């Protein structure tokens, strides 16, 4: 990031927002699973390299592919739940030695394709899971990148409560460090999200990985992964 602070008004609409608007009628009234199934099948977020979105390309994840393994080692983690795992493209290039990896996604066909393409071993598996309601496998770290930015505040609250029920230890998730206000959206849309701001009010993260996001001319350069203890999330355990 530069020393120049980002104002919320300085941020132009991202590609995901612009493309999403073309599909609002088709998405109206769909449940969460059907919403994200439609988004995946129709590439609603508009990225060419990965239907999981612009942020899932190899260029946009270079810093993460180096930083995440280092953080897992620092935490002494031996298990990782990656939810949503999307197409597993950039994570397949990430060093996960010594980690029992579970990649999960709400889109059943996407999970099936991952199993066919990458296979499963005693250290890697893929599951179809809804972050907001399904029983989640317990993990040392839950990676939830580029997910909550697509969920309504209500669905985020359900996700937090569900994560607490899982008994997992750490949540590593997307946050925009300089954002002052969180907009209201429907599930499937997109907006930047600062989890330390209302209505979430999380404490300062224990660790931060700044991604080096260059989208929209650097207007989202404060995009980061923040690390929180899941026990500190709001919601019933």
PDB file of N, CA and C in Angstrom, residues 86-152:
ATOM      1  N   UNK A  86     -13.324 -22.756  -4.405  1.00  0.00           N
ATOM      2  CA  UNK A  86     -13.440 -22.426  -5.819  1.00  0.00           C
ATOM      3  C   UNK A  86     -12.888 -23.535  -6.686  1.00  0.00           C
ATOM      4  N   UNK A  87     -12.159 -23.169  -7.726  1.00  0.00           N
ATOM      5  CA  UNK A  87     -11.634 -24.174  -8.653  1.00  0.00           C
ATOM      6  C   UNK A  87     -10.275 -24.725  -8.234  1.00  0.00           C
ATOM      7  N   UNK A  88      -9.789 -24.351  -7.034  1.00  0.00           N
ATOM      8  CA  UNK A  88      -8.536 -24.859  -6.478  1.00  0.00           C
ATOM      9  C   UNK A  88      -7.336 -24.487  -7.351  1.00  0.00           C
ATOM     10  N   UNK A  89      -7.519 -23.515  -8.246  1.00  0.00           N
ATOM     11  CA  UNK A  89      -6.453 -23.184  -9.182  1.00  0.00           C
ATOM     12  C   UNK A  89      -5.195 -22.678  -8.513  1.00  0.00           C
ATOM     13  N   UNK A  90      -5.291 -21.544  -7.809  1.00  0.00           N
ATOM     14  CA  UNK A  90      -4.085 -20.976  -7.191  1.00  0.00           C
ATOM     15  C   UNK A  90      -3.631 -21.765  -5.976  1.00  0.00           C
ATOM     16  N   UNK A  91      -4.565 -22.366  -5.270  1.00  0.00           N
ATOM     17  CA  UNK A  91      -4.157 -23.165  -4.109  1.00  0.00           C
ATOM     18  C   UNK A  91      -3.416 -24.428  -4.528  1.00  0.00           C
ATOM     19  N   UNK A  92      -3.672 -24.920  -5.745  1.00  0.00           N
ATOM     20  CA  UNK A  92      -2.947 -26.093  -6.227  1.00  0.00           C
ATOM     21  C   UNK A  92      -1.474 -25.781  -6.445  1.00  0.00           C
ATOM     22  N   UNK A  93      -1.128 -24.487  -6.515  1.00  0.00           N
ATOM     23  CA  UNK A  93       0.267 -24.051  -6.675  1.00  0.00           C
ATOM     24  C   UNK A  93       0.880 -23.591  -5.346  1.00  0.00           C
ATOM     25  N   UNK A  94       0.172 -23.810  -4.253  1.00  0.00           N
ATOM     26  CA  UNK A  94       0.622 -23.366  -2.932  1.00  0.00           C
ATOM     27  C   UNK A  94       1.229 -24.538  -2.173  1.00  0.00           C
ATOM     28  N   UNK A  95       2.325 -24.300  -1.493  1.00  0.00           N
ATOM     29  CA  UNK A  95       3.012 -25.345  -0.733  1.00  0.00           C
ATOM     30  C   UNK A  95       2.200 -25.706   0.510  1.00  0.00           C
ATOM     31  N   UNK A  96       1.603 -26.884   0.489  1.00  0.00           N
ATOM     32  CA  UNK A  96       0.803 -27.358   1.616  1.00  0.00           C
ATOM     33  C   UNK A  96       1.433 -28.588   2.266  1.00  0.00           C
ATOM     34  N   UNK A  97       2.742 -28.699   2.180  1.00  0.00           N
ATOM     35  CA  UNK A  97       3.431 -29.833   2.784  1.00  0.00           C
ATOM     36  C   UNK A  97       3.166 -29.869   4.290  1.00  0.00           C
ATOM     37  N   UNK A  98       2.788 -31.044   4.764  1.00  0.00           N
ATOM     38  CA  UNK A  98       2.515 -31.219   6.180  1.00  0.00           C
ATOM     39  C   UNK A  98       1.133 -30.785   6.608  1.00  0.00           C
ATOM     40  N   UNK A  99       0.292 -30.375   5.648  1.00  0.00           N
ATOM     41  CA  UNK A  99      -1.051 -29.881   5.953  1.00  0.00           C
ATOM     42  C   UNK A  99      -2.102 -30.857   5.430  1.00  0.00           C
ATOM     43  N   UNK A 100      -3.032 -31.246   6.281  1.00  0.00           N
ATOM     44  CA  UNK A 100      -4.209 -31.985   5.834  1.00  0.00           C
ATOM     45  C   UNK A 100      -5.202 -30.966   5.290  1.00  0.00           C
ATOM     46  N   UNK A 101      -5.426 -30.995   3.983  1.00  0.00           N
ATOM     47  CA  UNK A 101      -6.200 -29.960   3.294  1.00  0.00           C
ATOM     48  C   UNK A 101      -7.600 -30.461   2.971  1.00  0.00           C
ATOM     49  N   UNK A 102      -8.600 -29.662   3.347  1.00  0.00           N
ATOM     50  CA  UNK A 102      -9.981 -29.886   2.929  1.00  0.00           C
ATOM     51  C   UNK A 102     -10.431 -28.675   2.143  1.00  0.00           C
ATOM     52  N   UNK A 103     -10.720 -28.877   0.868  1.00  0.00           N
ATOM     53  CA  UNK A 103     -11.275 -27.817   0.040  1.00  0.00           C
ATOM     54  C   UNK A 103     -12.770 -28.018  -0.079  1.00  0.00           C
ATOM     55  N   UNK A 104     -13.534 -26.993   0.230  1.00  0.00           N
ATOM     56  CA  UNK A 104     -14.992 -27.123   0.212  1.00  0.00           C
ATOM     57  C   UNK A 104     -15.611 -25.944  -0.515  1.00  0.00           C
ATOM     58  N   UNK A 105     -16.762 -26.190  -1.111  1.00  0.00           N
ATOM     59  CA  UNK A 105     -17.476 -25.145  -1.835  1.00  0.00           C
ATOM     60  C   UNK A 105     -18.958 -25.477  -1.835  1.00  0.00           C
ATOM     61  N   UNK A 106     -19.776 -24.446  -1.973  1.00  0.00           N
ATOM     62  CA  UNK A 106     -21.226 -24.632  -1.984  1.00  0.00           C
ATOM     63  C   UNK A 106     -21.722 -25.149  -3.326  1.00  0.00           C
ATOM     64  N   UNK A 107     -20.910 -25.009  -4.390  1.00  0.00           N
ATOM     65  CA  UNK A 107     -21.307 -25.428  -5.740  1.00  0.00           C
ATOM     66  C   UNK A 107     -20.907 -26.885  -5.941  1.00  0.00           C
ATOM     67  N   UNK A 108     -21.894 -27.769  -5.977  1.00  0.00           N
ATOM     68  CA  UNK A 108     -21.625 -29.207  -6.017  1.00  0.00           C
ATOM     69  C   UNK A 108     -20.860 -29.619  -7.270  1.00  0.00           C
ATOM     70  N   UNK A 109     -21.237 -29.100  -8.428  1.00  0.00           N
ATOM     71  CA  UNK A 109     -20.556 -29.484  -9.667  1.00  0.00           C
ATOM     72  C   UNK A 109     -19.102 -29.036  -9.670  1.00  0.00           C
ATOM     73  N   UNK A 110     -18.811 -27.909  -9.048  1.00  0.00           N
ATOM     74  CA  UNK A 110     -17.438 -27.428  -8.960  1.00  0.00           C
ATOM     75  C   UNK A 110     -16.599 -28.360  -8.090  1.00  0.00           C
ATOM     76  N   UNK A 111     -17.159 -28.807  -6.990  1.00  0.00           N
ATOM     77  CA  UNK A 111     -16.466 -29.764  -6.127  1.00  0.00           C
ATOM     78  C   UNK A 111     -16.184 -31.058  -6.891  1.00  0.00           C
ATOM     79  N   UNK A 112     -17.175 -31.535  -7.642  1.00  0.00           N
ATOM     80  CA  UNK A 112     -16.996 -32.764  -8.420  1.00  0.00           C
ATOM     81  C   UNK A 112     -15.886 -32.608  -9.454  1.00  0.00           C
ATOM     82  N   UNK A 113     -15.820 -31.455 -10.098  1.00  0.00           N
ATOM     83  CA  UNK A 113     -14.762 -31.200 -11.084  1.00  0.00           C
ATOM     84  C   UNK A 113     -13.392 -31.173 -10.419  1.00  0.00           C
ATOM     85  N   UNK A 114     -13.300 -30.609  -9.229  1.00  0.00           N
ATOM     86  CA  UNK A 114     -12.022 -30.594  -8.516  1.00  0.00           C
ATOM     87  C   UNK A 114     -11.545 -32.007  -8.196  1.00  0.00           C
ATOM     88  N   UNK A 115     -12.479 -32.855  -7.791  1.00  0.00           N
ATOM     89  CA  UNK A 115     -12.116 -34.240  -7.473  1.00  0.00           C
ATOM     90  C   UNK A 115     -11.570 -34.944  -8.704  1.00  0.00           C
ATOM     91  N   UNK A 116     -12.223 -34.737  -9.844  1.00  0.00           N
ATOM     92  CA  UNK A 116     -11.771 -35.369 -11.089  1.00  0.00           C
ATOM     93  C   UNK A 116     -10.420 -34.809 -11.518  1.00  0.00           C
ATOM     94  N   UNK A 117     -10.265 -33.493 -11.457  1.00  0.00           N
ATOM     95  CA  UNK A 117      -9.049 -32.861 -11.967  1.00  0.00           C
ATOM     96  C   UNK A 117      -7.838 -33.078 -11.069  1.00  0.00           C
ATOM     97  N   UNK A 118      -8.034 -32.947  -9.757  1.00  0.00           N
ATOM     98  CA  UNK A 118      -6.895 -32.965  -8.836  1.00  0.00           C
ATOM     99  C   UNK A 118      -6.778 -34.253  -8.032  1.00  0.00           C
ATOM    100  N   UNK A 119      -7.861 -35.009  -7.948  1.00  0.00           N
ATOM    101  CA  UNK A 119      -7.841 -36.232  -7.176  1.00  0.00           C
ATOM    102  C   UNK A 119      -7.861 -35.971  -5.675  1.00  0.00           C
ATOM    103  N   UNK A 120      -8.086 -37.039  -4.923  1.00  0.00           N
ATOM    104  CA  UNK A 120      -8.081 -36.963  -3.470  1.00  0.00           C
ATOM    105  C   UNK A 120      -7.062 -37.957  -2.917  1.00  0.00           C
ATOM    106  N   UNK A 121      -6.451 -37.585  -1.817  1.00  0.00           N
ATOM    107  CA  UNK A 121      -5.463 -38.433  -1.157  1.00  0.00           C
ATOM    108  C   UNK A 121      -5.774 -38.449   0.331  1.00  0.00           C
ATOM    109  N   UNK A 122      -4.911 -39.095   1.109  1.00  0.00           N
ATOM    110  CA  UNK A 122      -5.127 -39.077   2.555  1.00  0.00           C
ATOM    111  C   UNK A 122      -4.813 -37.717   3.150  1.00  0.00           C
ATOM    112  N   UNK A 123      -4.243 -36.785   2.339  1.00  0.00           N
ATOM    113  CA  UNK A 123      -3.925 -35.436   2.806  1.00  0.00           C
ATOM    114  C   UNK A 123      -4.730 -34.366   2.085  1.00  0.00           C
ATOM    115  N   UNK A 124      -5.581 -34.747   1.151  1.00  0.00           N
ATOM    116  CA  UNK A 124      -6.367 -33.757   0.406  1.00  0.00           C
ATOM    117  C   UNK A 124      -7.728 -34.350   0.059  1.00  0.00           C
ATOM    118  N   UNK A 125      -8.765 -33.580   0.368  1.00  0.00           N
ATOM    119  CA  UNK A 125     -10.119 -33.998   0.012  1.00  0.00           C
ATOM    120  C   UNK A 125     -10.931 -32.771  -0.350  1.00  0.00           C
ATOM    121  N   UNK A 126     -12.027 -33.017  -1.081  1.00  0.00           N
ATOM    122  CA  UNK A 126     -12.939 -31.948  -1.479  1.00  0.00           C
ATOM    123  C   UNK A 126     -14.355 -32.316  -1.042  1.00  0.00           C
ATOM    124  N   UNK A 127     -15.063 -31.331  -0.472  1.00  0.00           N
ATOM    125  CA  UNK A 127     -16.414 -31.545   0.028  1.00  0.00           C
ATOM    126  C   UNK A 127     -17.335 -30.442  -0.463  1.00  0.00           C
ATOM    127  N   UNK A 128     -18.611 -30.772  -0.560  1.00  0.00           N
ATOM    128  CA  UNK A 128     -19.624 -29.758  -0.833  1.00  0.00           C
ATOM    129  C   UNK A 128     -20.167 -29.299   0.516  1.00  0.00           C
ATOM    130  N   UNK A 129     -19.950 -28.018   0.853  1.00  0.00           N
ATOM    131  CA  UNK A 129     -20.393 -27.477   2.134  1.00  0.00           C
ATOM    132  C   UNK A 129     -20.924 -26.062   1.965  1.00  0.00           C
ATOM    133  N   UNK A 130     -21.941 -25.749   2.735  1.00  0.00           N
ATOM    134  CA  UNK A 130     -22.471 -24.390   2.853  1.00  0.00           C
ATOM    135  C   UNK A 130     -21.901 -23.798   4.143  1.00  0.00           C
ATOM    136  N   UNK A 131     -21.096 -22.762   4.007  1.00  0.00           N
ATOM    137  CA  UNK A 131     -20.438 -22.136   5.152  1.00  0.00           C
ATOM    138  C   UNK A 131     -21.422 -21.678   6.214  1.00  0.00           C
ATOM    139  N   UNK A 132     -22.627 -21.316   5.818  1.00  0.00           N
ATOM    140  CA  UNK A 132     -23.567 -20.701   6.744  1.00  0.00           C
ATOM    141  C   UNK A 132     -24.395 -21.700   7.547  1.00  0.00           C
ATOM    142  N   UNK A 133     -24.405 -22.996   7.126  1.00  0.00           N
ATOM    143  CA  UNK A 133     -25.353 -23.887   7.797  1.00  0.00           C
ATOM    144  C   UNK A 133     -24.887 -25.325   7.969  1.00  0.00           C
ATOM    145  N   UNK A 134     -23.994 -25.828   7.131  1.00  0.00           N
ATOM    146  CA  UNK A 134     -23.583 -27.225   7.226  1.00  0.00           C
ATOM    147  C   UNK A 134     -22.574 -27.429   8.351  1.00  0.00           C
ATOM    148  N   UNK A 135     -22.572 -28.626   8.929  1.00  0.00           N
ATOM    149  CA  UNK A 135     -21.563 -28.969   9.929  1.00  0.00           C
ATOM    150  C   UNK A 135     -20.190 -28.953   9.263  1.00  0.00           C
ATOM    151  N   UNK A 136     -19.276 -28.174   9.816  1.00  0.00           N
ATOM    152  CA  UNK A 136     -17.961 -27.989   9.208  1.00  0.00           C
ATOM    153  C   UNK A 136     -16.926 -28.869   9.900  1.00  0.00           C
ATOM    154  N   UNK A 137     -15.999 -29.452   9.140  1.00  0.00           N
ATOM    155  CA  UNK A 137     -14.927 -30.210   9.786  1.00  0.00           C
ATOM    156  C   UNK A 137     -14.039 -29.294  10.615  1.00  0.00           C
ATOM    157  N   UNK A 138     -13.602 -29.792  11.732  1.00  0.00           N
ATOM    158  CA  UNK A 138     -12.728 -28.993  12.599  1.00  0.00           C
ATOM    159  C   UNK A 138     -11.348 -28.869  11.958  1.00  0.00           C
ATOM    160  N   UNK A 139     -10.786 -27.657  11.990  1.00  0.00           N
ATOM    161  CA  UNK A 139      -9.475 -27.413  11.388  1.00  0.00           C
ATOM    162  C   UNK A 139      -8.707 -26.411  12.233  1.00  0.00           C
ATOM    163  N   UNK A 140      -7.391 -26.474  12.137  1.00  0.00           N
ATOM    164  CA  UNK A 140      -6.576 -25.478  12.826  1.00  0.00           C
ATOM    165  C   UNK A 140      -6.811 -24.092  12.247  1.00  0.00           C
ATOM    166  N   UNK A 141      -6.923 -24.025  10.920  1.00  0.00           N
ATOM    167  CA  UNK A 141      -7.139 -22.753  10.231  1.00  0.00           C
ATOM    168  C   UNK A 141      -8.241 -22.934   9.197  1.00  0.00           C
ATOM    169  N   UNK A 142      -9.167 -21.996   9.166  1.00  0.00           N
ATOM    170  CA  UNK A 142     -10.173 -21.918   8.103  1.00  0.00           C
ATOM    171  C   UNK A 142      -9.811 -20.731   7.228  1.00  0.00           C
ATOM    172  N   UNK A 143      -9.515 -21.005   5.963  1.00  0.00           N
ATOM    173  CA  UNK A 143      -9.252 -19.953   4.982  1.00  0.00           C
ATOM    174  C   UNK A 143     -10.563 -19.638   4.277  1.00  0.00           C
ATOM    175  N   UNK A 144     -11.015 -18.406   4.417  1.00  0.00           N
ATOM    176  CA  UNK A 144     -12.298 -17.986   3.834  1.00  0.00           C
ATOM    177  C   UNK A 144     -12.043 -16.713   3.023  1.00  0.00           C
ATOM    178  N   UNK A 145     -11.363 -16.887   1.905  1.00  0.00           N
ATOM    179  CA  UNK A 145     -10.948 -15.744   1.091  1.00  0.00           C
ATOM    180  C   UNK A 145     -12.002 -15.442   0.025  1.00  0.00           C
ATOM    181  N   UNK A 146     -12.240 -14.155  -0.194  1.00  0.00           N
ATOM    182  CA  UNK A 146     -13.156 -13.698  -1.250  1.00  0.00           C
ATOM    183  C   UNK A 146     -14.520 -14.377  -1.159  1.00  0.00           C
ATOM    184  N   UNK A 147     -15.005 -14.543   0.053  1.00  0.00           N
ATOM    185  CA  UNK A 147     -16.314 -15.161   0.269  1.00  0.00           C
ATOM    186  C   UNK A 147     -17.276 -14.204   0.955  1.00  0.00           C
ATOM    187  N   UNK A 148     -16.900 -13.715   2.136  1.00  0.00           N
ATOM    188  CA  UNK A 148     -17.805 -12.852   2.896  1.00  0.00           C
ATOM    189  C   UNK A 148     -18.124 -11.574   2.140  1.00  0.00           C
ATOM    190  N   UNK A 149     -17.230 -11.152   1.249  1.00  0.00           N
ATOM    191  CA  UNK A 149     -17.490  -9.954   0.436  1.00  0.00           C
ATOM    192  C   UNK A 149     -18.679 -10.152  -0.489  1.00  0.00           C
ATOM    193  N   UNK A 150     -19.086 -11.403  -0.701  1.00  0.00           N
ATOM    194  CA  UNK A 150     -20.230 -11.714  -1.559  1.00  0.00           C
ATOM    195  C   UNK A 150     -21.487 -12.052  -0.760  1.00  0.00           C
ATOM    196  N   UNK A 151     -21.425 -11.969   0.556  1.00  0.00           N
ATOM    197  CA  UNK A 151     -22.556 -12.363   1.393  1.00  0.00           C
ATOM    198  C   UNK A 151     -23.194 -11.159   2.067  1.00  0.00           C
ATOM    199  N   UNK A 152     -24.502 -11.254   2.275  1.00  0.00           N
ATOM    200  CA  UNK A 152     -25.212 -10.241   3.051  1.00  0.00           C
ATOM    201  C   UNK A 152     -24.740 -10.287   4.498  1.00  0.00           C
TER     202      UNK A 152
END
